[in-house]
Coordinates of C-alpha atoms and ligand atoms in Angstrom, one line a residue:
Chain A
M29 CA 108.6 -30.0 61.9
N30 CA 107.1 -28.6 64.7
G31 CA 104.2 -26.3 63.6
F32 CA 101.3 -26.1 61.6
L33 CA 103.3 -23.6 59.7
S34 CA 106.9 -24.0 59.9
I35 CA 109.5 -21.6 57.7
R36 CA 112.8 -22.9 57.2
N37 CA 115.5 -20.9 56.0
L38 CA 113.4 -18.7 53.9
T39 CA 115.3 -16.2 51.8
V40 CA 113.7 -13.5 49.8
R41 CA 115.5 -11.1 47.5
L42 CA 115.0 -8.4 45.5
K43 CA 115.5 -9.1 41.7
N44 CA 118.7 -7.4 41.8
G45 CA 119.8 -9.9 44.2
S46 CA 120.0 -7.9 47.4
P47 CA 118.3 -10.0 50.3
I48 CA 114.9 -8.6 51.9
L49 CA 114.7 -11.9 54.2
R50 CA 117.7 -13.5 55.3
S51 CA 117.3 -17.4 56.3
V52 CA 114.3 -16.7 58.1
S53 CA 112.8 -19.8 60.2
L54 CA 109.8 -19.7 62.5
D55 CA 106.8 -22.0 63.5
V56 CA 103.2 -21.3 64.3
A57 CA 101.9 -24.3 66.2
A58 CA 98.1 -25.6 65.5
G59 CA 95.8 -23.1 67.4
Q60 CA 98.5 -20.7 68.7
V61 CA 99.3 -17.2 68.2
H62 CA 102.9 -16.2 67.0
G63 CA 104.0 -12.6 67.2
L64 CA 106.3 -11.3 64.6
V65 CA 107.8 -8.1 66.0
G66 CA 110.3 -5.6 64.1
E67 CA 110.6 -2.2 63.2
S68 CA 109.4 -0.8 60.1
G69 CA 111.2 -2.1 57.0
A70 CA 112.4 -5.2 58.9
G71 CA 110.3 -7.3 56.5
K72 CA 107.6 -8.6 58.5
S73 CA 105.0 -8.3 55.9
M74 CA 107.3 -9.7 53.5
I75 CA 107.2 -13.1 55.4
G76 CA 103.6 -13.0 55.6
K77 CA 103.2 -12.3 51.5
A78 CA 105.8 -15.0 50.8
V79 CA 103.6 -17.3 52.7
L80 CA 100.7 -16.3 51.0
G81 CA 102.5 -16.1 47.3
T82 CA 101.6 -12.4 47.4
L83 CA 105.2 -11.0 47.0
P84 CA 105.5 -7.9 45.1
R85 CA 107.0 -8.7 41.6
A86 CA 110.3 -6.9 42.4
L87 CA 110.8 -9.7 44.8
S88 CA 111.2 -13.6 44.7
V89 CA 112.0 -16.4 47.4
T90 CA 115.4 -17.7 46.3
G91 CA 115.6 -20.6 49.2
G92 CA 114.2 -22.3 51.9
E93 CA 111.0 -23.9 52.6
I94 CA 107.6 -23.3 53.7
W95 CA 105.6 -25.8 55.5
L96 CA 101.9 -25.5 55.8
D97 CA 100.0 -28.5 57.5
G98 CA 102.8 -31.1 56.5
T99 CA 103.2 -29.9 52.8
N100 CA 106.2 -27.8 51.7
L101 CA 104.6 -25.3 49.5
M102 CA 107.9 -24.6 47.5
S103 CA 107.7 -27.9 46.1
L104 CA 103.9 -27.8 44.8
S105 CA 103.0 -26.3 41.2
P106 CA 101.9 -22.6 41.2
T107 CA 98.1 -23.8 40.7
E108 CA 98.3 -26.2 43.4
R109 CA 99.7 -23.8 45.5
R110 CA 97.3 -21.2 45.0
R111 CA 94.5 -23.9 45.8
R112 CA 96.5 -25.2 49.2
I113 CA 96.8 -21.9 50.5
G114 CA 93.2 -20.6 49.7
A115 CA 92.0 -23.5 51.3
T116 CA 94.1 -23.3 54.4
A117 CA 95.1 -19.8 55.0
A118 CA 93.7 -16.2 55.1
L119 CA 95.2 -12.7 55.5
I120 CA 93.9 -9.7 58.0
P121 CA 95.7 -6.8 56.1
Q122 CA 97.3 -3.8 57.4
D123 CA 95.2 -1.3 55.4
P124 CA 91.8 -1.7 55.6
L125 CA 91.1 1.0 52.9
T126 CA 92.6 -0.9 50.2
A127 CA 91.6 -4.5 51.2
L128 CA 88.2 -4.2 49.8
N129 CA 87.3 -3.9 46.2
P130 CA 85.9 -0.2 45.8
S131 CA 83.5 -1.1 43.1
K132 CA 81.8 -4.2 44.8
R133 CA 79.2 -4.3 47.6
I134 CA 80.3 -6.1 50.7
G135 CA 78.5 -9.4 50.7
P136 CA 79.9 -10.9 47.6
Q137 CA 83.4 -9.7 48.7
I138 CA 82.8 -12.0 52.0
T139 CA 80.8 -15.0 50.3
R140 CA 83.3 -15.2 47.3
R141 CA 85.7 -17.1 49.5
L142 CA 83.0 -19.7 50.4
V143 CA 81.6 -19.9 47.0
D144 CA 85.1 -20.2 45.4
I145 CA 86.9 -22.4 47.8
L146 CA 84.3 -24.3 49.7
G147 CA 82.2 -24.6 46.7
W148 CA 78.7 -23.5 48.8
S149 CA 75.9 -22.4 47.6
R150 CA 75.2 -18.4 47.5
Q151 CA 72.2 -18.6 49.9
D152 CA 74.4 -20.9 52.4
A153 CA 77.6 -18.5 51.8
Q154 CA 75.0 -15.6 52.2
D155 CA 73.6 -16.9 55.4
R156 CA 77.1 -17.6 56.9
A157 CA 78.4 -14.1 56.0
L158 CA 75.3 -12.6 58.1
E159 CA 76.3 -14.8 60.9
L160 CA 80.1 -13.8 60.7
L161 CA 79.1 -10.1 60.4
G162 CA 77.2 -10.6 63.8
E163 CA 79.9 -12.6 65.4
V164 CA 82.1 -9.5 64.5
H165 CA 79.6 -7.2 66.0
I166 CA 78.5 -5.5 63.1
P167 CA 74.9 -3.8 63.6
D168 CA 72.5 -4.4 60.8
P169 CA 74.6 -6.8 58.7
A170 CA 72.0 -7.1 56.0
R171 CA 72.2 -3.7 55.3
V172 CA 76.0 -3.6 55.9
M173 CA 76.3 -6.6 53.2
R174 CA 74.5 -4.3 50.7
N175 CA 77.1 -1.3 51.2
Y176 CA 80.1 -0.3 49.2
P177 CA 83.2 -0.1 51.1
H178 CA 83.7 3.6 50.9
E179 CA 80.2 4.1 53.0
L180 CA 81.8 2.4 56.0
S181 CA 84.3 3.7 58.7
G182 CA 87.8 2.1 58.8
G183 CA 87.1 0.1 61.9
M184 CA 83.8 -1.1 60.2
R185 CA 85.9 -2.3 57.3
Q186 CA 88.3 -4.0 59.5
R187 CA 85.7 -6.0 61.4
I188 CA 84.6 -7.1 57.8
L189 CA 87.9 -8.2 56.7
I190 CA 88.2 -10.3 59.9
A191 CA 84.8 -11.8 59.4
S192 CA 85.8 -12.5 56.0
A193 CA 89.4 -14.1 56.9
F194 CA 87.6 -16.3 59.1
A195 CA 84.6 -17.0 56.9
A196 CA 86.0 -20.2 55.4
E197 CA 87.2 -21.6 58.5
P198 CA 90.9 -21.5 57.3
R199 CA 93.5 -23.1 60.1
L200 CA 95.9 -20.3 59.7
I201 CA 95.6 -16.4 59.8
I202 CA 98.0 -14.2 59.1
A203 CA 97.3 -10.6 60.5
D204 CA 99.4 -8.1 59.3
E205 CA 99.5 -4.9 61.8
P206 CA 95.6 -5.1 61.6
T207 CA 95.3 -2.1 63.9
T208 CA 97.9 0.5 62.8
A209 CA 95.6 1.9 60.4
L210 CA 92.8 2.5 63.1
D211 CA 92.6 5.0 65.5
V212 CA 93.5 4.3 69.2
T213 CA 90.1 3.8 70.3
V214 CA 89.1 1.4 67.8
Q215 CA 92.7 -0.7 68.0
K216 CA 91.7 -2.0 71.3
Q217 CA 88.3 -3.6 70.2
I218 CA 89.9 -5.0 67.3
L219 CA 92.5 -6.4 69.1
R220 CA 90.2 -7.9 71.5
L221 CA 87.9 -9.2 68.5
I222 CA 90.7 -10.7 66.9
A223 CA 91.7 -12.6 69.9
D224 CA 88.2 -14.0 70.6
M225 CA 87.6 -15.0 67.1
Q226 CA 91.0 -16.9 67.3
T227 CA 90.2 -18.6 70.5
R228 CA 86.5 -19.2 69.5
H229 CA 88.0 -20.8 66.2
G230 CA 91.2 -22.4 67.3
T231 CA 92.9 -20.8 64.4
A232 CA 96.7 -20.5 64.2
L233 CA 97.6 -16.7 64.0
L234 CA 100.9 -15.1 62.9
F235 CA 100.4 -11.9 64.4
V236 CA 102.3 -9.3 62.7
T237 CA 103.4 -6.0 64.6
H238 CA 105.7 -3.5 66.0
D239 CA 104.2 -3.0 69.6
L240 CA 105.3 -5.3 72.0
G241 CA 102.5 -4.3 74.4
V242 CA 100.3 -5.9 72.0
V243 CA 102.1 -9.1 71.6
S244 CA 102.6 -9.5 75.5
K245 CA 98.8 -9.7 75.3
V246 CA 97.8 -12.1 72.7
C247 CA 100.8 -14.0 71.7
D248 CA 101.9 -17.5 72.9
T249 CA 105.2 -17.4 71.4
L250 CA 107.2 -14.8 69.0
S251 CA 109.9 -14.1 66.6
V252 CA 111.9 -10.9 66.6
L253 CA 113.2 -9.7 63.1
Y254 CA 115.8 -7.0 62.6
A255 CA 117.0 -6.3 59.1
G256 CA 115.3 -9.4 57.3
K257 CA 116.7 -11.6 60.0
V258 CA 115.2 -13.6 63.2
V259 CA 117.2 -12.6 65.8
E260 CA 115.2 -14.0 68.6
D261 CA 112.7 -17.0 69.1
A262 CA 111.3 -17.4 72.1
R263 CA 108.0 -18.4 74.3
M264 CA 106.3 -15.1 75.6
H265 CA 107.1 -15.5 79.4
R266 CA 110.7 -16.2 78.8
F267 CA 111.3 -13.3 76.3
F268 CA 110.0 -11.0 78.7
M269 CA 111.6 -12.4 81.7
R270 CA 114.9 -12.8 80.1
P271 CA 115.7 -11.7 76.3
I272 CA 118.5 -13.3 74.9
H273 CA 119.4 -10.8 72.0
P274 CA 120.6 -7.5 72.7
Y275 CA 118.2 -6.1 70.2
S276 CA 115.2 -7.7 72.1
A277 CA 116.2 -6.3 75.4
A278 CA 116.9 -2.8 73.9
L279 CA 113.3 -2.9 72.0
L280 CA 111.9 -4.2 75.5
A281 CA 113.3 -1.3 77.3
A282 CA 111.7 1.0 74.5
T283 CA 108.4 -0.3 75.1
P284 CA 106.4 1.9 77.5
T285 CA 103.1 -0.6 78.0
Y286 CA 104.9 -3.3 79.2
T287 CA 107.7 -2.2 81.6
D288 CA 106.9 1.1 83.2
P289 CA 103.9 3.0 81.6
T290 CA 105.0 6.3 83.2
G291 CA 108.5 6.0 82.8
S292 CA 110.3 7.7 80.1
L293 CA 111.3 5.9 77.0
T294 CA 114.8 4.4 76.1
P295 CA 115.1 4.3 72.5
V296 CA 117.3 1.5 71.1
S297 CA 120.8 2.7 71.4
Q298 CA 123.1 3.4 68.3
A299 CA 125.4 1.0 70.2
V300 CA 122.7 -1.9 70.1
I301 CA 121.9 -1.3 66.2
D302 CA 125.7 -1.3 65.4
G303 CA 125.9 -4.7 66.9
V304 CA 123.1 -6.1 65.2
E305 CA 124.2 -4.7 62.1
A306 CA 127.8 -6.1 62.4
E307 CA 126.1 -9.5 63.4
V308 CA 123.9 -9.1 60.2
A309 CA 127.0 -8.3 58.1
Q310 CA 128.9 -11.1 59.2
H311 CA 125.8 -13.5 58.2
D312 CA 126.0 -12.2 55.0
A313 CA 129.5 -12.5 54.5
R314 CA 129.3 -16.1 55.9
R315 CA 126.6 -16.9 53.5
A316 CA 128.7 -15.3 50.5
Q317 CA 131.5 -17.7 51.2
Chain B
M6 CA 90.8 10.3 51.5
R7 CA 87.0 10.6 50.2
D8 CA 84.8 10.0 53.0
A9 CA 81.0 10.3 51.3
R10 CA 79.0 8.1 53.7
G11 CA 75.7 7.3 53.0
D12 CA 73.4 8.0 49.8
M13 CA 74.9 11.1 48.9
R14 CA 73.2 10.6 45.3
R15 CA 74.2 13.4 42.8
P16 CA 71.4 14.6 40.7
V17 CA 71.8 14.2 37.0
G18 CA 73.7 16.8 36.1
L19 CA 72.7 19.7 33.6
R20 CA 75.7 18.6 31.4
L21 CA 74.8 15.2 31.2
W22 CA 71.0 16.2 30.2
L23 CA 72.4 18.5 27.5
S24 CA 75.1 16.4 26.2
G25 CA 72.8 13.2 25.9
G26 CA 70.0 15.2 24.6
W27 CA 72.1 16.4 21.5
L28 CA 73.5 13.1 20.9
T29 CA 70.1 11.3 21.4
L30 CA 68.5 13.9 18.8
L31 CA 71.5 13.3 16.4
V32 CA 71.1 9.6 16.4
A33 CA 67.3 10.0 15.8
G34 CA 68.1 12.3 13.2
A35 CA 70.7 10.0 11.6
I36 CA 68.3 6.7 12.1
F37 CA 65.4 8.2 10.4
A38 CA 66.9 10.4 8.1
P39 CA 65.4 8.9 5.1
W40 CA 62.0 9.6 6.7
I41 CA 62.4 12.9 8.2
A42 CA 65.1 14.8 5.9
P43 CA 62.7 17.4 3.9
K44 CA 64.7 16.9 0.7
D45 CA 66.9 14.3 -1.2
P46 CA 70.2 15.2 0.1
L47 CA 71.8 14.7 -3.5
M48 CA 69.4 16.6 -5.7
Q49 CA 70.8 19.5 -7.2
D50 CA 69.0 22.4 -8.5
L51 CA 70.9 25.4 -9.9
F52 CA 67.8 27.7 -9.8
L53 CA 67.6 27.1 -5.9
G54 CA 71.4 27.8 -5.5
R55 CA 72.4 29.4 -2.1
L56 CA 69.0 30.0 -0.5
P57 CA 69.3 31.6 2.9
P58 CA 68.0 29.9 6.0
F59 CA 64.4 30.1 6.7
W60 CA 64.4 33.5 8.9
E61 CA 65.5 35.3 6.1
S62 CA 64.0 36.8 3.1
G63 CA 64.0 34.9 -0.3
T64 CA 63.6 31.7 0.8
E65 CA 61.9 28.8 -0.3
P66 CA 59.3 26.6 1.6
G67 CA 61.0 23.3 3.1
F68 CA 64.7 24.5 2.7
W69 CA 64.8 25.3 6.5
L70 CA 68.5 25.8 6.5
G71 CA 69.0 27.0 3.3
T72 CA 70.9 25.3 0.1
D73 CA 74.5 25.2 -1.2
S74 CA 75.8 26.6 -4.1
L75 CA 74.5 23.6 -6.4
G76 CA 71.0 23.9 -4.6
R77 CA 71.2 21.0 -2.4
D78 CA 69.4 21.3 0.9
V79 CA 71.8 22.1 3.9
L80 CA 69.4 20.3 6.5
S81 CA 69.0 17.2 5.1
R82 CA 72.7 16.8 4.1
M83 CA 73.6 17.4 7.8
L84 CA 71.0 14.6 8.6
Y85 CA 72.7 12.2 6.2
G86 CA 76.3 13.6 7.1
A87 CA 75.1 12.5 10.7
R88 CA 74.8 9.1 9.8
L89 CA 78.6 8.8 8.6
A90 CA 79.8 10.7 11.7
L91 CA 78.1 8.5 13.8
V92 CA 78.8 5.1 12.2
V93 CA 82.4 6.2 12.5
A94 CA 82.4 7.4 16.0
L95 CA 80.6 4.1 17.2
V96 CA 82.5 1.8 15.2
A97 CA 86.1 3.2 15.5
G98 CA 85.5 4.2 19.2
T99 CA 84.4 0.9 20.2
L100 CA 87.3 -1.0 18.2
T101 CA 90.1 1.3 19.7
C102 CA 88.6 1.1 23.0
I103 CA 88.5 -2.8 23.0
I104 CA 92.0 -3.3 21.7
G105 CA 93.8 -0.4 23.6
A106 CA 92.2 -1.4 26.9
A107 CA 92.6 -4.8 26.7
L108 CA 96.3 -4.6 25.7
G109 CA 96.7 -2.0 28.6
L110 CA 94.9 -4.1 31.2
I111 CA 97.0 -7.1 30.4
A112 CA 100.4 -5.0 30.5
G113 CA 99.5 -3.1 33.7
Y114 CA 98.2 -6.1 35.4
Y115 CA 100.4 -9.0 34.1
R116 CA 103.4 -6.7 34.1
G117 CA 106.8 -8.7 33.1
W118 CA 107.2 -9.8 29.6
P119 CA 103.7 -9.1 28.3
D120 CA 104.3 -5.5 29.7
R121 CA 107.8 -5.0 28.0
I122 CA 106.3 -6.1 24.6
I123 CA 103.2 -4.1 24.7
S124 CA 104.8 -0.8 26.1
R125 CA 107.7 -0.9 23.9
F126 CA 105.3 -1.7 20.9
V127 CA 103.3 1.4 22.2
D128 CA 106.5 3.5 22.5
I129 CA 107.5 3.1 18.9
W130 CA 103.9 3.6 17.7
M131 CA 103.5 6.7 19.3
A132 CA 106.9 7.8 17.7
F133 CA 105.2 8.2 14.3
P134 CA 103.4 11.5 13.8
P135 CA 99.8 10.6 13.8
V136 CA 98.3 12.9 10.9
L137 CA 100.8 11.8 8.2
F138 CA 100.2 8.1 9.7
A139 CA 96.7 8.6 8.8
I140 CA 97.1 9.8 5.5
L141 CA 99.5 7.3 4.4
L142 CA 97.3 4.4 5.7
I143 CA 94.3 6.1 3.8
A144 CA 96.3 6.5 0.6
V145 CA 97.4 3.1 1.0
L146 CA 93.8 1.4 1.8
G147 CA 92.0 3.9 -0.7
P148 CA 89.4 6.3 0.6
G149 CA 86.3 4.7 2.1
L150 CA 84.6 4.0 5.5
W151 CA 86.7 1.3 6.5
S152 CA 89.7 3.1 5.8
I153 CA 88.7 5.9 8.1
I154 CA 87.8 3.6 10.8
I155 CA 90.9 1.5 10.7
A156 CA 92.9 4.7 10.5
I157 CA 91.3 5.8 13.8
V158 CA 92.0 2.3 15.5
V159 CA 95.6 2.0 14.4
I160 CA 96.4 5.3 15.4
D161 CA 94.6 5.9 18.9
W162 CA 94.6 2.5 20.3
T163 CA 98.1 3.5 22.2
R164 CA 96.1 6.6 24.2
F165 CA 93.6 3.5 25.6
A166 CA 96.8 1.2 26.1
R167 CA 98.9 3.7 28.1
V168 CA 96.0 4.9 30.4
I169 CA 94.7 1.7 31.2
R170 CA 98.2 0.1 31.7
A171 CA 98.7 2.9 34.4
E172 CA 95.2 2.4 36.2
A173 CA 95.6 -1.5 36.0
M174 CA 98.8 -1.1 37.7
T175 CA 97.9 1.1 40.2
Q176 CA 94.9 -1.2 40.9
G177 CA 96.8 -4.3 40.8
A178 CA 98.9 -3.3 43.9
M179 CA 96.0 -2.9 45.9
D180 CA 95.5 -5.5 48.6
Y181 CA 92.2 -6.7 47.6
V182 CA 93.7 -7.9 44.3
A183 CA 96.4 -10.0 46.7
S184 CA 93.3 -11.1 48.9
A185 CA 91.3 -12.4 45.7
Q186 CA 94.3 -14.2 44.7
V187 CA 94.9 -15.9 48.3
A188 CA 90.8 -16.9 47.7
G189 CA 92.4 -19.1 44.9
R190 CA 91.3 -16.9 42.1
K191 CA 93.1 -17.4 39.0
R192 CA 95.3 -14.5 37.6
F193 CA 93.1 -14.1 34.3
G194 CA 89.9 -14.4 36.5
T195 CA 91.0 -11.6 38.9
M196 CA 91.9 -9.2 36.1
L197 CA 88.1 -9.5 34.9
T198 CA 86.3 -9.6 38.1
E199 CA 88.5 -7.3 40.3
I200 CA 90.7 -4.9 37.8
L201 CA 88.2 -4.4 35.3
P202 CA 85.5 -2.8 37.2
N203 CA 87.6 -0.5 38.8
V204 CA 89.0 0.9 35.6
L205 CA 85.6 1.0 33.9
P206 CA 85.1 4.7 34.7
T207 CA 88.2 5.5 33.1
I208 CA 87.6 3.4 30.1
V209 CA 84.0 5.2 29.6
V210 CA 85.5 8.5 29.6
L211 CA 88.2 7.6 27.1
L212 CA 85.7 5.9 25.1
T213 CA 83.4 8.9 24.6
L214 CA 86.2 11.1 24.4
E215 CA 87.4 8.6 21.3
M216 CA 84.1 9.1 19.7
G217 CA 84.3 12.5 19.6
I218 CA 87.7 12.3 18.1
A219 CA 86.6 10.0 15.8
V220 CA 83.9 12.5 14.6
I221 CA 86.6 15.1 14.1
V222 CA 89.0 13.1 12.2
E223 CA 86.4 11.8 9.7
A224 CA 85.4 15.5 9.1
I225 CA 89.3 16.3 8.6
L226 CA 89.4 13.3 6.0
S227 CA 86.3 14.0 4.5
F228 CA 87.8 18.1 4.7
V229 CA 90.8 17.0 2.4
N230 CA 88.6 14.8 0.3
L231 CA 90.1 11.7 1.8
S232 CA 86.9 10.3 3.0
I233 CA 84.3 7.9 1.4
S234 CA 82.9 8.8 -2.1
T235 CA 82.4 12.6 -2.4
D236 CA 78.6 11.9 -3.3
S237 CA 77.3 11.0 -0.2
P238 CA 77.1 14.2 2.2
T239 CA 79.5 14.5 5.1
W240 CA 80.0 17.4 7.8
G241 CA 83.7 17.7 6.6
G242 CA 82.8 17.7 3.0
M243 CA 80.0 20.1 3.6
I244 CA 82.4 22.6 5.7
A245 CA 85.3 22.1 2.8
E246 CA 82.3 23.2 0.2
G247 CA 81.1 25.9 2.6
R248 CA 84.4 27.3 3.2
T249 CA 84.6 28.6 -0.5
S250 CA 81.5 30.5 -0.9
V251 CA 81.4 31.7 2.8
H252 CA 80.8 35.4 1.8
Q253 CA 78.0 34.7 -0.4
A254 CA 76.6 31.7 1.8
W255 CA 77.8 31.6 5.2
W256 CA 74.9 28.8 6.2
V257 CA 76.6 26.2 4.1
L258 CA 79.8 26.4 6.4
V259 CA 78.4 27.4 9.7
F260 CA 75.6 25.0 10.6
P261 CA 77.9 21.8 9.9
L262 CA 80.6 23.4 11.9
I263 CA 78.1 24.3 14.9
A264 CA 76.9 20.5 14.6
L265 CA 80.4 19.2 14.6
F266 CA 81.3 21.2 17.6
L267 CA 78.0 20.2 19.6
T268 CA 78.8 16.7 18.9
V269 CA 82.4 16.6 19.9
L270 CA 81.8 18.6 23.1
S271 CA 78.8 16.5 23.9
F272 CA 80.6 13.1 23.7
S273 CA 83.2 14.6 26.2
Q274 CA 80.9 15.8 28.5
L275 CA 79.0 12.8 28.5
G276 CA 82.1 10.7 29.3
E277 CA 82.8 13.2 32.4
G278 CA 79.1 12.9 33.5
L279 CA 78.8 9.2 33.0
K280 CA 82.4 8.6 34.9
D281 CA 80.9 10.5 38.0
R282 CA 77.8 8.1 37.8
F283 CA 79.6 4.9 37.2
D284 CA 82.3 5.5 39.9
P285 CA 81.0 4.0 43.3
V286 CA 83.5 6.1 45.3
L287 CA 82.2 9.3 43.7
R288 CA 78.5 8.4 43.5
Ligands
LIG408 N1 107.8 -3.8 46.0 C1 108.8 -3.7 46.7 N2 110.3 -3.3 45.8 C2 111.1 -3.3 46.6 N3 111.4 -3.7 47.9 C3 110.3 -3.8 48.7 C4 109.0 -3.7 48.0 N4 108.2 -3.8 49.1 C5 109.0 -4.0 50.2 N5 110.5 -3.8 50.1 C6 111.4 -3.8 50.8 O1 111.3 -4.8 51.5 C7 111.6 -4.6 52.9 C8 110.8 -5.2 54.0 O2 109.6 -4.5 53.9 P1 108.1 -4.7 54.7 O3 107.0 -4.4 53.9 O4 107.9 -6.6 54.8 O5 108.3 -4.6 56.0 P2 107.5 -4.5 57.5 O6 108.5 -5.2 58.4 O7 106.2 -5.4 57.3 O8 107.5 -2.8 57.7 P3 106.1 -2.1 58.2 O9 106.2 -2.0 59.6 O10 106.5 -0.8 57.9 O11 105.0 -2.5 57.5 C9 111.6 -3.0 53.1 O12 113.0 -2.7 53.5 C10 111.3 -2.6 51.7 O13 111.9 -1.5 51.4
LIG409 MG1 104.1 -4.1 56.9

């Protein structure tokens, strides 16, 4: 095992048997940022959900291991697993609109983790929440604590979710496309904020995105996911210098921010996609035997 | 997406005032009936039969809304009738709500086998024609206050169960529920602290609607004489009696009808009004 989070041969299937994740392995080292890229529907979110134990009901883990801080989560009882995950990991979700409970004020939604998981007193939790809201640059934190989610903008909500994710000092944070639901001007600030917070708190971060430009800025290592399968697993500079897998190369060529921002986009060609499809099919055939 | 920033508090609407006002009046009237009813609601006096309401000629003092063919005071009977109507509304409405909403919440949030069992049960239940079901039940249980209440609960819990199940399902799929679980919350706790507050506005609307329905059902059952013993006054019973003499004494029919109408309308309006106040997103 060489990561704080180590996923080994994780397979997730729909209840009817069709695979969503095919024997996925990846590592997130302690205090490092690991990017997880891939197109929409590749299964990026499902990796995060499998780790956190929040897979949709239609899906279940049918094989593999998830090691978190030296313990295989799959070998724990559901209660023990939930306790362990709660104490170690947190999520920055994709959609700040549905990630806060609309009928509760912001304050209790942040302090809940501290009171529930760390057993802090309400007053201590309150103080810590105020401090955190300041840290994510929220003006007038005391007032915001009393607001309902719908009274705040998307960017504010995402800052609150970041504060809330870091609140209990988790050692792993999974950020699932934390900026896609925001408008472009806010995206940059939020990205910087997450990177800053990660550095300051020394948290391991699994950063899910489909934007290679973003990955190049914040990640140390990355995995490329295609159709539920990891097709490339690399350190950043090696990946950008010399992608091994044809899909990665094509993806890179299709990213304007990294190569030539003024140049025209090269969409991932059908030939490459066909190639990957064939490979995935081969893989399935091997497993079926 | 709704974007109601800041404190855009809506004023308490007219309908909340009107419906709340009528219901308050009714509750007060029902509670204090023994003290404020001008006459004994059961006292017959054939010499005072079919007296018109106070603004017409040929009335006797104290019989504000006239008398029925047996000389009983309409207003006093309506006040006592309100007692039964409100008791049925409160008890039947609340019981129906608790049972239906609890089952709906469990089915919608837990899904899986609890959902399969509850949903199948609801489907089968709803296949029975409700009125037939009610009459059958009362026939078996015998007329009486509790029979009416049980009949209402038994028939209407499915409405709550279905609506709340759908709402709980929608809420359960939201990210904030997953976050609560990642934070180490137990599933049952999550259901009560995360899901329930968000389906509460819907529960309130359904509950008040149900109270209105309970009032109607009670009236219908008294109308067909399946309610409680015939000598205690009920709106449905008064309507039934008034119907036979509508050409000679319209007031015996019309006043209880108006009361019934206003009460049912008020309950539903109260629900809508409260929902607006309850729902943080709409508030
Ligand atoms: N509740 C569900 N029931 C059935 N299939 C699902 C469910 N949720 C997701 N899937 C399937 O799982 C696959 C992976 O979905 P996932 O959400 O992980 O994609 P993603 O890589 O996160 O995409 P995006 O960039 O759009 O968020 C998709 O093909 C999707 O159809
Ligand atoms: Mg996703």
